[in-house]
PDB file of C-alpha atoms and ligand atoms in Angstrom:
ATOM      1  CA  UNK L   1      52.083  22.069  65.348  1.00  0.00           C
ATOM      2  CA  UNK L   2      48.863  22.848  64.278  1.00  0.00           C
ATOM      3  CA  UNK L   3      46.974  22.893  67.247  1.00  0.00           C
ATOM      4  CA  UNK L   4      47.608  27.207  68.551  1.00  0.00           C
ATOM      5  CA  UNK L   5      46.895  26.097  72.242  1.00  0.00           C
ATOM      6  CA  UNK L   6      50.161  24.381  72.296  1.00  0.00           C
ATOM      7  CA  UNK L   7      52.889  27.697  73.132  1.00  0.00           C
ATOM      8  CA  UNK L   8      56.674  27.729  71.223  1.00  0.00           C
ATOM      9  CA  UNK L   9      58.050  26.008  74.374  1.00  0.00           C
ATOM     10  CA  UNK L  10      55.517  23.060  74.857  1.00  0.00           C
ATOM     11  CA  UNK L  11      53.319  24.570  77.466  1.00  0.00           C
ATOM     12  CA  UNK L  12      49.377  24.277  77.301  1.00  0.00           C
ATOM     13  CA  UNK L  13      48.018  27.683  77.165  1.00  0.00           C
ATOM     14  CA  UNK L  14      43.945  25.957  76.805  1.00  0.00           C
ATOM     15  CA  UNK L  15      44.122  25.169  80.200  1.00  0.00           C
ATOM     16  CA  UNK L  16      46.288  28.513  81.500  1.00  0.00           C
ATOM     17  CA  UNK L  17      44.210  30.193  84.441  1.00  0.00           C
ATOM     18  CA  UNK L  18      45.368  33.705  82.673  1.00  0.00           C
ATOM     19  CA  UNK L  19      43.944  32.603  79.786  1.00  0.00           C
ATOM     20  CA  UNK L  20      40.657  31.260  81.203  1.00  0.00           C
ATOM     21  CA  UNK L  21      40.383  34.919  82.649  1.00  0.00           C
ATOM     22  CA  UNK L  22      40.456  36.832  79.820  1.00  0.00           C
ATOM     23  CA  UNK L  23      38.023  34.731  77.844  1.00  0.00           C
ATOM     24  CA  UNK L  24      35.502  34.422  79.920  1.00  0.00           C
ATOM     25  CA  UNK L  25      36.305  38.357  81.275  1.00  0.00           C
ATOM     26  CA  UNK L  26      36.411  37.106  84.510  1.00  0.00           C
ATOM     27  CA  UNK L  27      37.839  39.294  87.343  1.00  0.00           C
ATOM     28  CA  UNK L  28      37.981  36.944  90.496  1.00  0.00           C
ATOM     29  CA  UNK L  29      39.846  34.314  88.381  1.00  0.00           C
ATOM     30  CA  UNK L  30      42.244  37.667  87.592  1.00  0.00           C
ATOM     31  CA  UNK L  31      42.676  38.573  91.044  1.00  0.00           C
ATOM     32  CA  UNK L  32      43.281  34.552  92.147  1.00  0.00           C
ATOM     33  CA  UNK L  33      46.228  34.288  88.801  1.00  0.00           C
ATOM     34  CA  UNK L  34      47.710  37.914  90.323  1.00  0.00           C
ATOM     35  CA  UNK L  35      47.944  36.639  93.748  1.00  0.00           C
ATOM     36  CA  UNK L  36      49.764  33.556  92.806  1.00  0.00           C
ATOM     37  CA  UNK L  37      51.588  34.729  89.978  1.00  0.00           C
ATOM     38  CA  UNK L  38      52.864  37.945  92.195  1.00  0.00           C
ATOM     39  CA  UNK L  39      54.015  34.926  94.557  1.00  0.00           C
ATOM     40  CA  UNK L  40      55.290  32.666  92.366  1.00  0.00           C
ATOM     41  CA  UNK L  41      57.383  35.364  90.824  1.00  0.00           C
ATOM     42  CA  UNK L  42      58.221  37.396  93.416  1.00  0.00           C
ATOM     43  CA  UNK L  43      56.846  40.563  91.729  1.00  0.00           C
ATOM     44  CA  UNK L  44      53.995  42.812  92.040  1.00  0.00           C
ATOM     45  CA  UNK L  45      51.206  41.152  89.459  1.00  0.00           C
ATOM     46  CA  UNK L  46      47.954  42.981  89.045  1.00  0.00           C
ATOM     47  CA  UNK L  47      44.541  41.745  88.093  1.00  0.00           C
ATOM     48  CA  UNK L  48      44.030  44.324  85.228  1.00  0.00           C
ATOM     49  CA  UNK L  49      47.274  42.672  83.979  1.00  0.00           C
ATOM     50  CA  UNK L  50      45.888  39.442  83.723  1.00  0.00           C
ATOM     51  CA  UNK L  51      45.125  39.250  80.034  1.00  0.00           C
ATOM     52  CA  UNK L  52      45.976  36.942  77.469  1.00  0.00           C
ATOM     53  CA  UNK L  53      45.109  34.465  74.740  1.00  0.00           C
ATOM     54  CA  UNK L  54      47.621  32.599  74.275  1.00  0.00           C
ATOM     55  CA  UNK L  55      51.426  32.538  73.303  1.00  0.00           C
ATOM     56  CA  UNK L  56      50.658  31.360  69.477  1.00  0.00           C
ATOM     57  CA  UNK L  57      47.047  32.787  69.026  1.00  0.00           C
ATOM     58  CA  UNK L  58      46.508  36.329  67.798  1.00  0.00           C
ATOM     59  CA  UNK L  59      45.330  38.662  70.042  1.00  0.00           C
ATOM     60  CA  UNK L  60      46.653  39.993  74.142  1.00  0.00           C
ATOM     61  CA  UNK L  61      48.994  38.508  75.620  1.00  0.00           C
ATOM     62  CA  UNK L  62      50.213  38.642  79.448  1.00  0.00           C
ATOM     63  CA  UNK L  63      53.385  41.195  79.183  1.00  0.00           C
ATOM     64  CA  UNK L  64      55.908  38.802  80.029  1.00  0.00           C
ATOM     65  CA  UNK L  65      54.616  36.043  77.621  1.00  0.00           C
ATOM     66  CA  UNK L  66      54.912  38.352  75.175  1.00  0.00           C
ATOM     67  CA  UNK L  67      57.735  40.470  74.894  1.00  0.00           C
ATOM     68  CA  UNK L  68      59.955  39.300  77.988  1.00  0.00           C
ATOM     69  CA  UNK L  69      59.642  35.625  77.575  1.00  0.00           C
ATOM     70  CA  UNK L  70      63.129  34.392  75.568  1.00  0.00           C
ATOM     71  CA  UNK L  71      61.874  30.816  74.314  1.00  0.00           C
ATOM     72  CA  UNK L  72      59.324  32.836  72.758  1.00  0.00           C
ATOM     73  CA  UNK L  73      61.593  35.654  70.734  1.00  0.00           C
ATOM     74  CA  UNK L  74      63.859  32.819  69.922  1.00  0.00           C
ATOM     75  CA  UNK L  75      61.221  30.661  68.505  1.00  0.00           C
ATOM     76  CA  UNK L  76      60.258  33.498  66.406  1.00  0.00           C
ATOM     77  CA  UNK L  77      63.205  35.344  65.555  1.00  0.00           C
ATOM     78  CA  UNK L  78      64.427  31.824  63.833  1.00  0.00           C
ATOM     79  CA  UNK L  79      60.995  31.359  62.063  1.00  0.00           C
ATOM     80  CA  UNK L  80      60.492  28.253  64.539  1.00  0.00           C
ATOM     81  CA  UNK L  81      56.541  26.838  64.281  1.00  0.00           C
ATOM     82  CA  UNK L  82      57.559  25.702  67.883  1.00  0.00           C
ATOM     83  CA  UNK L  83      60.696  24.559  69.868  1.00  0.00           C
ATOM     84  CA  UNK L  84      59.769  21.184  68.456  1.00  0.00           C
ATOM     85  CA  UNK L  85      61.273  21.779  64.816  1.00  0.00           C
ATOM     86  CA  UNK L  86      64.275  23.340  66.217  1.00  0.00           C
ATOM     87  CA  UNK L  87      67.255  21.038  66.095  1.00  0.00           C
ATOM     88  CA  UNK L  88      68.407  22.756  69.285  1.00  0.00           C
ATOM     89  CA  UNK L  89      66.205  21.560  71.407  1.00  0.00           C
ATOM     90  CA  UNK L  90      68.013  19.114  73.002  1.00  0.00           C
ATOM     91  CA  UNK L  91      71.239  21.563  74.136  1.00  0.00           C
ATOM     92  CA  UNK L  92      68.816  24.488  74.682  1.00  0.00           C
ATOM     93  CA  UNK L  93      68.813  25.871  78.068  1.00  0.00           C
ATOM     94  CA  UNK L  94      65.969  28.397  77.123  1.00  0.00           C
ATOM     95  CA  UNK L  95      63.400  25.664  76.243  1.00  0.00           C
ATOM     96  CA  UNK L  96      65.326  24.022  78.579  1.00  0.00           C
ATOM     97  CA  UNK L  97      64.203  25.573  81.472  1.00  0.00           C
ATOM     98  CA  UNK L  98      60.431  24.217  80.839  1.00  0.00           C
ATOM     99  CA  UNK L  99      60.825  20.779  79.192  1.00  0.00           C
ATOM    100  CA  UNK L 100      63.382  20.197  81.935  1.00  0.00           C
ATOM    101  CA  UNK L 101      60.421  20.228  84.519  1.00  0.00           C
ATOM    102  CA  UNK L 102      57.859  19.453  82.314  1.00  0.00           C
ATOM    103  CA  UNK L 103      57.797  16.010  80.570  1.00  0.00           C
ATOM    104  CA  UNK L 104      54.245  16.944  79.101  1.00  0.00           C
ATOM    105  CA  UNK L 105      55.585  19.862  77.680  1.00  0.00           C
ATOM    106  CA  UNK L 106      58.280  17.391  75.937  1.00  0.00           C
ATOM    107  CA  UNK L 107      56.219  15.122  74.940  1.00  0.00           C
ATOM    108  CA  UNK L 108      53.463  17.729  73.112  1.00  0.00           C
ATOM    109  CA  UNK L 109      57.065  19.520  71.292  1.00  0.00           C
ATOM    110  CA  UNK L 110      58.594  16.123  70.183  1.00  0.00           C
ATOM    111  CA  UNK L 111      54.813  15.052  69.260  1.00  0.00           C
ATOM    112  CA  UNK L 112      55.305  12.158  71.570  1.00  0.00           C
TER     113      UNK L 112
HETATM  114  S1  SF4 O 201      51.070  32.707  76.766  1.00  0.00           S
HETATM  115 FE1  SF4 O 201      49.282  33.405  77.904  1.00  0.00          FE
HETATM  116  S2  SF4 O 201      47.886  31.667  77.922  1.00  0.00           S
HETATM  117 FE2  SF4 O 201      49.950  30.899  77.410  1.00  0.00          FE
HETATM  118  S3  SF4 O 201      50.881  30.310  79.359  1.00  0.00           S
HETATM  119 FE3  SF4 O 201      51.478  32.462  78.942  1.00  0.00          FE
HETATM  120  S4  SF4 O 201      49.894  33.646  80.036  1.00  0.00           S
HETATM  121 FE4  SF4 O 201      49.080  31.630  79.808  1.00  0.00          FE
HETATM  122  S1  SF4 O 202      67.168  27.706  70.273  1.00  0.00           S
HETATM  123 FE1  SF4 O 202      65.931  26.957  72.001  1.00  0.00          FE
HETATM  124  S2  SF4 O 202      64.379  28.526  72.412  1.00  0.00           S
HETATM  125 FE2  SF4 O 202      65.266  28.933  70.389  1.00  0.00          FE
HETATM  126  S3  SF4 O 202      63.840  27.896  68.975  1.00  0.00           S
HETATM  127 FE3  SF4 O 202      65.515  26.462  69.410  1.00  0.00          FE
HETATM  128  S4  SF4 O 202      64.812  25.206  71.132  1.00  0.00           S
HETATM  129 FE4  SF4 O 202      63.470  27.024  71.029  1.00  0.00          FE
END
């Protein structure tokens, strides 16, 4: 997949809130994607927390997307350019878990 936006499970980090934060360093946009995210989550999100590029670009990444988030450590731990080129993806309940509820997220991974 050679466009970076795209993360390992399908997802669009270009248009990702968190993302749109840290780029443009901007702190009410932060405090908006902690409120919702904290919400969403049911967890205690801060603004200063807010920061990240993108799942496959170098640089930050939000804590979760990088470390916690198990589509992504799979994906990379089996040397996957994204969830796309794995023949799992169809039995995967990882990737599952987004493609499931996202047909754009399909669609991008199966290059639809
Ligand atoms: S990896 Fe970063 S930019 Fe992509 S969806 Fe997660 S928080 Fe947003
Ligand atoms: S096993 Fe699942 S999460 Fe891991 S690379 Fe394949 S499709 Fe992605």
């Amino acid at each position: 997949m050679d466009n970076k936006f795209i993360a390992y499970c399908g997802l669009d980090c270009e248009s990702c809130e968190a993302r749109l934060a840290t780029i443009n360093d901007d702190n009410e946009l932060r405090k908006k994607v902690a409120k919702e995210w904290s919400e969403m989550n049911k967890a205690d999100i801060r603004p200063e927390m807010i920061n990240c590029v993108g799942c496959r670009m170098e640089g930050i990444k939000f804590a979760y997307c990088e470390s916690m988030c198990p589509v992504r450590q799979c994906a990379m731990a089996k040397e996957m350019d994204t969830c796309g080129t794995c023949k799992e993806i169809n039995s995967c309940p990882k990737v599952g878990a987004i493609i499931n509820n996202s047909l754009e997220a399909k669609e991008r991974l199966l290059g639809k």
